[in-house]
Coordinates of C-alpha atoms and ligand atoms in Angstrom, one line a residue:
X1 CA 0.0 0.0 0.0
X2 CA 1.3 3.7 -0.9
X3 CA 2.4 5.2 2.4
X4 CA -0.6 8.5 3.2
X5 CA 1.2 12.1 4.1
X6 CA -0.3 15.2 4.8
X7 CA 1.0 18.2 5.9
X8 CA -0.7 21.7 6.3
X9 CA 0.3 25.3 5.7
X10 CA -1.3 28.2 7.1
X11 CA -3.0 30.8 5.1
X12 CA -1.2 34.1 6.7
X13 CA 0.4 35.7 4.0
X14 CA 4.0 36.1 2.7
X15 CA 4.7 32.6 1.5
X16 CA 8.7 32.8 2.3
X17 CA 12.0 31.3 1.0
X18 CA 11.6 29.3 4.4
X19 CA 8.2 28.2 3.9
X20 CA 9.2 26.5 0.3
X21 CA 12.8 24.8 1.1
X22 CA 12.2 23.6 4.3
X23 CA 8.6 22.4 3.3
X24 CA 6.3 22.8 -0.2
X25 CA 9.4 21.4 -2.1
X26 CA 9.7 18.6 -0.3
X27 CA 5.5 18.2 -0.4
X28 CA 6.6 18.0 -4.2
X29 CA 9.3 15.4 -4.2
X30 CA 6.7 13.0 -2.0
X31 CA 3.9 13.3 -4.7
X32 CA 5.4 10.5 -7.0
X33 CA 5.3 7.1 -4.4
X34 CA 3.0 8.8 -1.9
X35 CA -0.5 9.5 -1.9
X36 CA -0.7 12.9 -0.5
X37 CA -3.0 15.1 0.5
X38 CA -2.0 19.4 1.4
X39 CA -3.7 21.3 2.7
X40 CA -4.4 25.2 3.4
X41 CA -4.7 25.5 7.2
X42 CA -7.7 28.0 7.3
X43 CA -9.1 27.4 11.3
X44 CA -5.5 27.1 12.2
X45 CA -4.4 31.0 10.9
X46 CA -7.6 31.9 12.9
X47 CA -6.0 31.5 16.1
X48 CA -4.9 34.9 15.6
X49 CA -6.4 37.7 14.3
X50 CA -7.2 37.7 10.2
X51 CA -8.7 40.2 8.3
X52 CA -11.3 38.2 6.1
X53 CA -10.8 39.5 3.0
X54 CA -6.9 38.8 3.2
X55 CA -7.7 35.2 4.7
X56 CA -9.8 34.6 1.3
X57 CA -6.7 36.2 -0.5
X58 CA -4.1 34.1 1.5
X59 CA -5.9 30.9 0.9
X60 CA -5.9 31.6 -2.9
X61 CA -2.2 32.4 -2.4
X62 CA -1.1 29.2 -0.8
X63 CA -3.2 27.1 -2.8
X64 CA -1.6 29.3 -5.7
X65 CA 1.9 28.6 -4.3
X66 CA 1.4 24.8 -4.1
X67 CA 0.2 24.9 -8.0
X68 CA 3.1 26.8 -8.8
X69 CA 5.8 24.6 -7.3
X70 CA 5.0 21.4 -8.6
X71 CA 2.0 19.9 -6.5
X72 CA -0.1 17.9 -9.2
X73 CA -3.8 18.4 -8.1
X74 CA -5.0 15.5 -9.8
X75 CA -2.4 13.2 -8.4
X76 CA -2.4 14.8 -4.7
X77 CA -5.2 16.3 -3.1
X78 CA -5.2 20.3 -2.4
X79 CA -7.8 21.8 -0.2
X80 CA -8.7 24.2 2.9
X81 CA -9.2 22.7 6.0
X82 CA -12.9 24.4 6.6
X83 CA -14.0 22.6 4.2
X84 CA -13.8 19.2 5.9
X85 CA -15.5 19.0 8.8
X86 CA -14.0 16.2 10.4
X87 CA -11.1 18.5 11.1
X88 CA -12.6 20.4 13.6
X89 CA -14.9 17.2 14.6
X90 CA -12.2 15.0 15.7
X91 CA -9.9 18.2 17.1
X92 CA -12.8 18.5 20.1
X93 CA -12.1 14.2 20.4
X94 CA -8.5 15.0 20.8
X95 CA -8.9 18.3 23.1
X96 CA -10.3 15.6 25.5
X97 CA -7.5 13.2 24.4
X98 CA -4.5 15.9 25.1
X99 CA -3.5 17.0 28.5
X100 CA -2.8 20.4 29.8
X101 CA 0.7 19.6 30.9
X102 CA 1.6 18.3 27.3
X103 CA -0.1 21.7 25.8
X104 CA 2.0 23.8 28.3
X105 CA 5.5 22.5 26.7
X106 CA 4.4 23.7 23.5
X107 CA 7.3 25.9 22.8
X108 CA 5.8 27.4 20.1
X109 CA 2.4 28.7 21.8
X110 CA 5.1 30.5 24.1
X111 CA 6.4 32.2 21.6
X112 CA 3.2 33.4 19.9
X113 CA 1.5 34.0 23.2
X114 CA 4.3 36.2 24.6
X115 CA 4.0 38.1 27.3
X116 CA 0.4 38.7 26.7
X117 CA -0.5 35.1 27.6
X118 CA -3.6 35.7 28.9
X119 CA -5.1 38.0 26.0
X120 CA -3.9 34.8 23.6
X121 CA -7.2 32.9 22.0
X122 CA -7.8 29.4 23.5
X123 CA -7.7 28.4 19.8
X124 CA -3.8 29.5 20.0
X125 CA -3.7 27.1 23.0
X126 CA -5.2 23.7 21.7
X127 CA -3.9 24.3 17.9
X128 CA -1.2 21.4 18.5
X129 CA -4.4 19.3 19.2
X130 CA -6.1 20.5 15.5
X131 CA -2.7 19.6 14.2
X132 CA -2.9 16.3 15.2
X133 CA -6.7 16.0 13.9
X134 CA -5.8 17.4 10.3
X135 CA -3.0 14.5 10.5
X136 CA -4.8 11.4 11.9
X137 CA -8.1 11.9 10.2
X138 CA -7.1 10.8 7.9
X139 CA -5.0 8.1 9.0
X140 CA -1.7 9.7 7.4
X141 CA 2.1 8.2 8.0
X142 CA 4.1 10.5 7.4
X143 CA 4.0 14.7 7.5
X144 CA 6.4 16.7 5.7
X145 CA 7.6 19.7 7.8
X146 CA 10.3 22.0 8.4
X147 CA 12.1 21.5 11.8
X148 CA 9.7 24.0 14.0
X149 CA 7.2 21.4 13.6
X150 CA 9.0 19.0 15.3
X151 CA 7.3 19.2 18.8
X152 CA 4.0 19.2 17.2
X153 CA 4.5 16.4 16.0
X154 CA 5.7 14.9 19.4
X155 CA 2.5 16.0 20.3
X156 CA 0.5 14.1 17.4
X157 CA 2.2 10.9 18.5
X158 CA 1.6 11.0 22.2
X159 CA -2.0 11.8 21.1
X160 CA -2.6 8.8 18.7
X161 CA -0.4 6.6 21.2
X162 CA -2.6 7.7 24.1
X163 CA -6.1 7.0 22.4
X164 CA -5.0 3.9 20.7
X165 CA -4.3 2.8 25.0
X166 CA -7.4 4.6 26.7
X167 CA -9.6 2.2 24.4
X168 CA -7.1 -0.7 24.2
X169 CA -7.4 -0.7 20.1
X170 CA -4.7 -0.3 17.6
X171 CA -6.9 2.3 15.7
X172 CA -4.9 5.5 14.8
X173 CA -1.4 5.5 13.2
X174 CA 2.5 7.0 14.9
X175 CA 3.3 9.6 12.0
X176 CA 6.4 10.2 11.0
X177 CA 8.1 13.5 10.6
X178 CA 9.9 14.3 7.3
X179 CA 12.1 16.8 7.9
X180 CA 14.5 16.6 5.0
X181 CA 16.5 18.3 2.5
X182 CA 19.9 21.2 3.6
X183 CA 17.3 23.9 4.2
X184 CA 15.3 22.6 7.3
X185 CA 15.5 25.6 9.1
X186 CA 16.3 28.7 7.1
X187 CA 17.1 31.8 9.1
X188 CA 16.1 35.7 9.2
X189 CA 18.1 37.2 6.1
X190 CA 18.8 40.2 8.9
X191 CA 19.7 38.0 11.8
X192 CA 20.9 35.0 11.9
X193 CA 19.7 33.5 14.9
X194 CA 16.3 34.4 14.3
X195 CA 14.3 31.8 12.2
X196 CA 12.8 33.5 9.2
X197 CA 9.2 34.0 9.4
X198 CA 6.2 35.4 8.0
X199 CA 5.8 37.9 11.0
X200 CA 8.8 39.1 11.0
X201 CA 7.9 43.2 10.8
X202 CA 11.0 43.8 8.3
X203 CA 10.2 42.4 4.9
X204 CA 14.1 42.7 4.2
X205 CA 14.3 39.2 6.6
X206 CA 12.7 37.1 4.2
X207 CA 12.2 36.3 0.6
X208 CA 9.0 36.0 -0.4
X209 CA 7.7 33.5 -2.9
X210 CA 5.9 36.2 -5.0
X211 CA 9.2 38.5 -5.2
X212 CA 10.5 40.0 -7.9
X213 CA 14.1 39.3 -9.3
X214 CA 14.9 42.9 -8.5
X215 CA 13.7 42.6 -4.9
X216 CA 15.2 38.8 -4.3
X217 CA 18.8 40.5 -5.3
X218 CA 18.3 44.0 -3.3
X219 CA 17.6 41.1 -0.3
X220 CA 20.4 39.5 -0.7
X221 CA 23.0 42.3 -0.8
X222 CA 21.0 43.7 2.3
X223 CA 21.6 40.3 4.1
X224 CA 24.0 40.6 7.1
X225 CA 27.1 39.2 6.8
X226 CA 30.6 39.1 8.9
X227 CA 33.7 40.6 8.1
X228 CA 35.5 36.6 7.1
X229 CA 35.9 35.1 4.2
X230 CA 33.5 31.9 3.8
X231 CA 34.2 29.0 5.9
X232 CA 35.3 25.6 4.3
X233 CA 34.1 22.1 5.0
X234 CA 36.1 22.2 8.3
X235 CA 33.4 23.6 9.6
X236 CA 31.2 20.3 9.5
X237 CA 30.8 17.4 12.3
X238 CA 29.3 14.2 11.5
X239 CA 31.0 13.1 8.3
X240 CA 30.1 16.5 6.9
X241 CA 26.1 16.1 7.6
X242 CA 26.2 19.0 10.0
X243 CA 27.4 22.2 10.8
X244 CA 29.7 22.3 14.3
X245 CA 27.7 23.9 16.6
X246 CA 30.2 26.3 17.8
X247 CA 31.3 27.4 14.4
X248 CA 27.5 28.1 13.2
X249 CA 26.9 30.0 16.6
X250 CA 30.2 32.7 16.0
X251 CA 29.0 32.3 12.3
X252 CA 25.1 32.2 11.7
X253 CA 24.4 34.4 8.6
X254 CA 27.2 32.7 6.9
X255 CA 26.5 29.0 7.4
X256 CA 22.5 29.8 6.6
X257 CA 23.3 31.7 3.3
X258 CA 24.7 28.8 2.7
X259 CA 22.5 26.2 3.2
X260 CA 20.1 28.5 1.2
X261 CA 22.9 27.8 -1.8
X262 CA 23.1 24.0 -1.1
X263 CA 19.4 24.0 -1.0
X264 CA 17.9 25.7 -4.3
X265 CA 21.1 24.2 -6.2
X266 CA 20.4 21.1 -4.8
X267 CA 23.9 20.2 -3.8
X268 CA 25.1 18.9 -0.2
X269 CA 26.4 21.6 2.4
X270 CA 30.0 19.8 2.5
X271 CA 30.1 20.4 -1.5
X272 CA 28.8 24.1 -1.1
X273 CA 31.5 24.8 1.7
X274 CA 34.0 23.1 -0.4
X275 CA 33.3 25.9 -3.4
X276 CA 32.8 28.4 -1.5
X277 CA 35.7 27.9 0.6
X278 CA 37.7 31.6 1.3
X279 CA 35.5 33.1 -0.9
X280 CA 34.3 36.5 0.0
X281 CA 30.7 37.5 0.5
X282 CA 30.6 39.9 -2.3
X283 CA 31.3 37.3 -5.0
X284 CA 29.3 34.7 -3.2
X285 CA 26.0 36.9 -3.0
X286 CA 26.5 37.5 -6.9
X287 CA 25.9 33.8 -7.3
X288 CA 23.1 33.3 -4.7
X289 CA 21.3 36.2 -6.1
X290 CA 21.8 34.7 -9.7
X291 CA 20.4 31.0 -8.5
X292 CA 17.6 32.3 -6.4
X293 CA 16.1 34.4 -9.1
X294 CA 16.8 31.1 -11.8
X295 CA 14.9 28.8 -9.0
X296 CA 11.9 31.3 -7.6
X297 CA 11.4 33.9 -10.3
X298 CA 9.2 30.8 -12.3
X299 CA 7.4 29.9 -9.3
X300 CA 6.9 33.5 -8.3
X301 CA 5.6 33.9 -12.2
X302 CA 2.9 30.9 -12.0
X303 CA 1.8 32.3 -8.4
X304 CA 0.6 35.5 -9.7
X305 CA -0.4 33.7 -13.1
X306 CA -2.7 31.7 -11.0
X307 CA -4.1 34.4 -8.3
X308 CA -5.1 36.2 -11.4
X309 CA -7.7 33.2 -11.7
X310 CA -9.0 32.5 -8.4
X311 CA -11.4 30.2 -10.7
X312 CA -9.2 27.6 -11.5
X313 CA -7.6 27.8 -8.1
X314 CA -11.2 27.8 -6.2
X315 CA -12.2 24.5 -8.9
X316 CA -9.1 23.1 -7.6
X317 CA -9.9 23.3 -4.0
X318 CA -13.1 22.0 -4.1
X319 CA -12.2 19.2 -6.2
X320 CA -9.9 18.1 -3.1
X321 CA -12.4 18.9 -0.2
X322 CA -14.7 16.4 -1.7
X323 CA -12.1 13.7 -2.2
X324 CA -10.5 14.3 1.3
X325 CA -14.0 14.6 3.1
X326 CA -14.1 10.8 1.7
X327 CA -11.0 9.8 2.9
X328 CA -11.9 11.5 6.1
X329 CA -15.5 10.7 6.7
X330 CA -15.2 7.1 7.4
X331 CA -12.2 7.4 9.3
X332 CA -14.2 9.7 12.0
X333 CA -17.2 8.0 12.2
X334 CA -14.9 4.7 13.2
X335 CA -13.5 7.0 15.6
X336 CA -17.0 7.8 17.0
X337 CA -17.8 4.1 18.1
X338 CA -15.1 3.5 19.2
X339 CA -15.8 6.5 21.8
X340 CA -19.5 5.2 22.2
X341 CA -21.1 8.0 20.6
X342 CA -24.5 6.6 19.8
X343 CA -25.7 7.3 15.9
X344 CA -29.3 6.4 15.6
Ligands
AMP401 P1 3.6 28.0 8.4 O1 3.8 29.2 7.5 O2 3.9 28.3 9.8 O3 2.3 27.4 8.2 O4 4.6 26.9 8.0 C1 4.5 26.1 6.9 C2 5.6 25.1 6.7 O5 6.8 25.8 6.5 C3 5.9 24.3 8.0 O6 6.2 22.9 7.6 C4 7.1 24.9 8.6 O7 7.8 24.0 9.4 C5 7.8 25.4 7.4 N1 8.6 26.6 7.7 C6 8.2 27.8 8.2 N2 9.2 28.6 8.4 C7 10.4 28.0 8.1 C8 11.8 28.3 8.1 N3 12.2 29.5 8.4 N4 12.6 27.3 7.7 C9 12.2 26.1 7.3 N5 10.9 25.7 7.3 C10 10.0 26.6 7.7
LIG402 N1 1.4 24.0 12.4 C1 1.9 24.0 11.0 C2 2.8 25.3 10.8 O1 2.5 26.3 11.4 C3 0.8 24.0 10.0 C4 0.0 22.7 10.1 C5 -1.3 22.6 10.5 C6 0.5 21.4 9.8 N2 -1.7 21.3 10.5 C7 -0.7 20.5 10.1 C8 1.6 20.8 9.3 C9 -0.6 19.2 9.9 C10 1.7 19.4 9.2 C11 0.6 18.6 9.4 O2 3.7 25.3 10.1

C-alpha cells in the first residue's frame, strides 16, 4: 500500500524562501510514491487575528503557491481545511484526548503567546491538538515539515499513542516527521539566529515567494554578513552532515546563506562549503542572487499567473475537499464508536 502524508500550511500571507525549502518542495518530491493530501490551514491561521478579506486572498495564495511549485492536483489532493469537517470534529475528540501539561510545553504557543498570555485565544492554545486532527483523520504516516514542527508532532504521536491505550485498540497511526533536505530551518536574512518568518515586521528578513528578481537581489545584498571570508568544510561534524555547533553560533548568517545555496542548487552543504571555501561574501551573494532568481522567479511567475484566476484555483480546491471529506468521513465515524457516541 502507498504510504498516506499530509502536511498543512497556514493561510497568513508572505509565502517565504523558508516556507518553500524547508517544506512545499519537499510536499513536491513526495507526490510521485506517496499518496498525498496538502492542505491550506484556514481554522489554524484563525487562532490569531485575520482580516477576512486577506484570509480569502491568503488561501488563494497558498493554494496558488502549491500549484506553482509542482504539486499535481489531480495526483495529490489540495484543499482548505474548513471545508472538511472532520477537522474540527475529531480536534474536540482529541482536546479531551490531550493533557494540559503536554499543551504547556508547547514551545511554540510560548512564543506566539508572549508576554500577553492571557489576552492569547484558546484556539492558539489547543492548535497542536487541531494539528494532530488534520493529520490522523485521515490516518496519514508521514508529514512533511520544516524542523519548527518537530514538537508538534511529538504531540501528534503522544496523542494517537494515548487513544489507541485509553480504548485498548490499535486504531490510529505513529506519523512520522519528514524533515529533509539542507534547508530545514532557514534563518532571518537580517539575523541570523532568528528563524525566518512570515511575521517578522521587516520584509528585508525574508524572501517571499511572489518577489521579484529585482527585490530577491536587493535582499540578498541587504543580508547581514561578517567581516570573514567563507568557511570551508572544516566547519562540518558528523561526516560532513552537519554544521559544528560552535562554528554556526560565531557564524550564523554565513552557514544559513549557505545552506540556502546548497538547497535551491540542490547540492550537499560539505560540497557548497567546499566551493565556497575563502570566498568573499561579495562574489558569493552574486551567485546566490543569480540562482535564487533562476529557482523562484518561475514559481513566483505561475503564483501570480494563478491568483489572477481564483477560478481555476477555487475549482481546484473543491475538487480536493470532496475527495478528502471521503477519505476522512469514514475514518471519523470509526472513531466515534469506538468512543460510544451513539448514531441512531
Ligand atoms: P507556516 O507558514 O507556519 O504554516 O509553515 C508552513 C511550513 O513551512 C511548515 O512545515 C514549517 O515548518 C515550514 N517553515 C516555516 N518557516 C520555516 C523556516 N524558516 N525554515 C524552514 N521551514 C519553515
Ligand atoms: N502548524 C503548522 C505550521 O505552522 C501547519 C500545520 C497545521 C500542519 N496542520 C498541520 C503541518 C498538519 C503538518 C501537518 O507550520
Amino acid at each position: 500500500m502507498k504510504r498516506r502524508v499530509f502536511s498543512g500550511v497556514q493561510p497568513t500571507g508572505d509565502l517565504h524562501l523558508g516556507n518553500y525549502l524547508g517544506a512545499i518542495r519537499n510536499f513536491v518530491r513526495l507526490q510521485n510514491d506517496s499518496e498525498c493530501l496538502y492542505c491550506v490551514v484556514d481554522l489554524h491561521a484563525v487562532t490569531v487575528w485575520q482580516e477576512p478579506m486577506k484570509l480569502a486572498a491568503n488561501t488563494r495564495e497558498v493554494a496558488a503557491a502549491f500549484l506553482a511549485a509542482g504539486i499535481n492536483p489531480t495526483n495529490s489532493i489540495i484543499f482548505n481545511q474548513s471545508q472538511v469537517s472532520a477537522h474540527a470534529e475529531l480536534a474536540w475528540v482529541f482536546n479531551c484526548v490531550s493533557r494540559v501539561g503536554w499543551l504547556n510545553r508547547m514551545t511554540q504557543f510560548k512564543e506566539k503567546a508572549g508576554k500577553r498570555r492571557e489576552n492569547a485565544s484558546t484556539g492558539l492554545y489547543v492548535y497542536p491538538n487541531l494539528m494532530a486532527a488534520d493529520i490522523l483523520t485521515y490516518k496519514a504516516t508521514h508529514v512533511p515539515v520544516g524542523e519548527d514542527q518537530k514538537q508538534h508532532l511529538e504531540l501528534t504521536r503522544d496523542i494517537a499513542i494515548k487513544f489507541n491505550n485509553d480504548f485498548g485498540i490499535d486504531f490510529f497511526p505513529i506519523v512520522e516527521p519528514l524533515i529533509f533536505g539542507e534547508a530545514t530551518r532557514v534563518m532571518s536574512l537580517r539575523d541570523g539566529t532568528n528563524k525566518m518568518s512570515k511575521s517578522d515586521p521587516s520584509d528585508y528578513s525574508r524572501i517571499n515567494l511572489t518577489d521579484s528578481p529585482d527585490a530577491i537581489a536587493q535582499k540578498i545584498r541587504k543580508a547581514k554578513t561578517d567581516p570573514e571570508a567563507l568557511p570551508g568544510p572544516a566547519a562540518l561534524i558528523n561526516e560532513g552532515k552537519e554544521i559544528d555547533p560552535d562554528q554556526e553560533k560565531a557564524r550564523p548568517e554565513a552557514f544559513n546563506l549557505l545552506s540556502i545555496y546548497a538547497a535551491l542548487s540542490e547540492q550537499s552543504l560539505v560540497s557548497v562549503l567546499g566551493q565556497f571555501e575563502g570566498a568573499q561574501f561579495s562574489s558569493f551573494k552574486n551567485k546566490l542572487v543569480d540562482l535564487s532568481v533562476e529557482k523562484l522567479g518561475p514559481i513566483g511567475n505561475e503564483m501570480q499567473r494563478l491568483m489572477a484566476d481564483p477560478g481555476y484555483v477555487d475549482g481546484v480546491l473543491k475538487d480536493g475537499a470532496m475527495r478528502a471529506n471521503t477519505i476522512a468521513e469514514p475514518i471519523l465515524k470509526e472513531a466515534h464508536k469506538i468512543l460510544g457516541f451513539l448514531s441512531t
